[in-house]
Amino acid sequence: MVQRKLVIKVQMTGDKCRTKALKLAAGAEGVTSVAIEGDDKSLVVVIGDEVDSVCLTRSLRKKVGYATIVSVAQLEESDEKKDEEDNPTPTICYSGYGQYPQFPSYYRVVSDPWPSNCFFM
C-alpha cells in the first residue's frame, strides 16, 4: 500500500475546534496518524493509505471551519518493507476440532501478473 501525507489548512479558533478537527481526521477511512502542526496550529497533517483528501476536506469544512488542501504527497517505503512484500511469509491455520487430526494449512499470497477485466467465470 502506498501511504499519502495530506496537509490541510483549517481555520480553527480554539482548542475545541482543534480537538474536533483531530477527531474528524482520525475517523476518516484509511488514516493511520493525525497531527496538528504550524506556528498558529492551523495545519492538520494526515498520514494514511488511500485517504480521500477531498472528502476529508469537505467534512472539515462542514464541521469545523474553512479548510483548504495545502499539499498531497506520497511517502516512500523503506527497502525492508519492499522485501517483505516481494516474499510474503505463508500463514499457518490450524483446525479447532479436537477429534480430527490437525494438519497445517498453508496460504500464500499470489498476484496475477495479467489481471482480467472479466468478473464471470
Short mmCIF file of C-alpha atoms in Angstrom, two decimals:
data_model
loop_
_atom_site.label_atom_id
_atom_site.label_comp_id
_atom_site.label_asym_id
_atom_site.label_seq_id
_atom_site.Cartn_x
_atom_site.Cartn_y
_atom_site.Cartn_z
CA MET A 1 0.00 0.00 0.00
CA VAL A 2 1.14 3.49 -0.78
CA GLN A 3 0.86 5.89 2.09
CA ARG A 4 -0.02 9.51 1.50
CA LYS A 5 0.71 12.58 3.55
CA LEU A 6 -2.03 15.22 3.41
CA VAL A 7 -1.60 18.72 4.76
CA ILE A 8 -4.87 20.61 5.19
CA LYS A 9 -5.11 24.19 6.44
CA VAL A 10 -8.18 24.64 8.63
CA GLN A 11 -9.47 27.85 10.16
CA MET A 12 -9.63 26.95 13.87
CA THR A 13 -10.44 29.43 16.61
CA GLY A 14 -9.58 27.44 19.73
CA ASP A 15 -8.68 24.15 21.36
CA LYS A 16 -12.25 22.87 20.99
CA CYS A 17 -12.06 23.27 17.21
CA ARG A 18 -8.63 21.60 17.11
CA THR A 19 -9.97 18.61 19.06
CA LYS A 20 -12.96 18.37 16.72
CA ALA A 21 -10.68 18.50 13.66
CA LEU A 22 -8.42 15.78 15.06
CA LYS A 23 -11.41 13.53 15.80
CA LEU A 24 -12.83 14.03 12.30
CA ALA A 25 -9.49 13.33 10.62
CA ALA A 26 -8.79 10.27 12.79
CA GLY A 27 -12.23 8.84 11.97
CA ALA A 28 -11.70 9.01 8.21
CA GLU A 29 -11.17 5.77 6.32
CA GLY A 30 -7.56 4.69 5.84
CA VAL A 31 -5.99 7.15 8.31
CA THR A 32 -3.03 5.86 10.34
CA SER A 33 -1.84 9.05 12.05
CA VAL A 34 -3.06 12.61 12.59
CA ALA A 35 -1.19 15.65 13.91
CA ILE A 36 -1.58 19.42 14.17
CA GLU A 37 1.38 21.49 13.02
CA GLY A 38 2.28 25.02 12.09
CA ASP A 39 3.08 28.18 14.01
CA ASP A 40 -0.59 29.02 14.55
CA LYS A 41 -1.60 25.32 14.81
CA SER A 42 -3.84 25.56 11.77
CA LEU A 43 -2.35 22.71 9.72
CA VAL A 44 -3.84 19.23 10.05
CA VAL A 45 -1.35 16.59 8.86
CA VAL A 46 -2.90 13.23 7.97
CA ILE A 47 -0.95 10.10 7.02
CA GLY A 48 -2.71 7.01 5.72
CA ASP A 49 -3.46 4.53 2.96
CA GLU A 50 -5.74 5.73 0.19
CA VAL A 51 -7.18 8.62 2.18
CA ASP A 52 -9.75 10.64 0.23
CA SER A 53 -8.42 14.19 0.58
CA VAL A 54 -11.45 15.88 -0.98
CA CYS A 55 -13.94 14.05 1.25
CA LEU A 56 -11.86 14.79 4.36
CA THR A 57 -11.55 18.49 3.47
CA ARG A 58 -15.28 18.72 2.79
CA SER A 59 -16.15 17.19 6.18
CA LEU A 60 -13.71 19.55 7.94
CA ARG A 61 -15.42 22.50 6.23
CA LYS A 62 -18.84 21.32 7.37
CA LYS A 63 -17.92 20.58 10.98
CA VAL A 64 -15.00 22.89 11.88
CA GLY A 65 -14.44 25.81 9.54
CA TYR A 66 -12.94 26.87 6.22
CA ALA A 67 -10.39 24.29 5.02
CA THR A 68 -8.06 24.09 2.02
CA ILE A 69 -5.68 21.37 0.83
CA VAL A 70 -2.10 22.60 1.09
CA SER A 71 -0.28 19.52 -0.19
CA VAL A 72 -0.69 15.84 -1.02
CA ALA A 73 2.48 13.74 -1.14
CA GLN A 74 3.28 10.04 -1.31
CA LEU A 75 5.60 8.69 1.36
CA GLU A 76 8.40 6.42 0.21
CA GLU A 77 8.58 2.91 1.59
CA SER A 78 11.80 1.59 3.08
CA ASP A 79 13.73 -1.27 1.46
CA GLU A 80 12.75 -3.65 4.28
CA LYS A 81 9.05 -3.24 3.58
CA LYS A 82 9.60 -3.81 -0.14
CA ASP A 83 11.46 -7.06 0.58
CA GLU A 84 8.62 -8.26 2.82
CA GLU A 85 6.08 -7.55 0.07
CA ASP A 86 8.13 -9.43 -2.53
CA ASN A 87 8.50 -12.52 -0.33
CA PRO A 88 5.38 -12.88 1.82
CA THR A 89 5.55 -15.46 4.58
CA PRO A 90 2.90 -18.19 4.47
CA THR A 91 0.24 -18.16 7.18
CA ILE A 92 -0.42 -21.39 9.07
CA CYS A 93 -4.00 -22.10 10.14
CA TYR A 94 -4.97 -24.98 12.40
CA SER A 95 -8.37 -26.62 12.73
CA GLY A 96 -10.17 -26.08 16.05
CA TYR A 97 -11.70 -29.57 16.17
CA GLY A 98 -10.04 -31.86 18.73
CA GLN A 99 -11.34 -35.19 17.41
CA TYR A 100 -9.80 -34.84 13.97
CA PRO A 101 -6.08 -34.90 13.29
CA GLN A 102 -4.75 -31.42 12.80
CA PHE A 103 -2.83 -30.77 9.62
CA PRO A 104 -1.47 -27.28 8.97
CA SER A 105 -2.92 -25.44 6.00
CA TYR A 106 -0.57 -23.11 4.21
CA TYR A 107 -1.80 -19.98 2.47
CA ARG A 108 0.31 -17.89 0.18
CA VAL A 109 -0.50 -14.55 -1.41
CA VAL A 110 -0.46 -14.88 -5.19
CA SER A 111 -0.83 -11.94 -7.51
CA ASP A 112 -1.96 -12.27 -11.11
CA PRO A 113 0.56 -10.59 -13.46
CA TRP A 114 -2.16 -10.22 -16.14
CA PRO A 115 -5.39 -9.27 -14.37
CA SER A 116 -8.57 -9.72 -16.35
CA ASN A 117 -11.49 -7.34 -16.53
CA CYS A 118 -13.89 -10.30 -16.72
CA PHE A 119 -15.61 -10.96 -13.40
CA PHE A 120 -17.63 -14.04 -14.51
CA MET A 121 -16.06 -17.47 -14.69
#
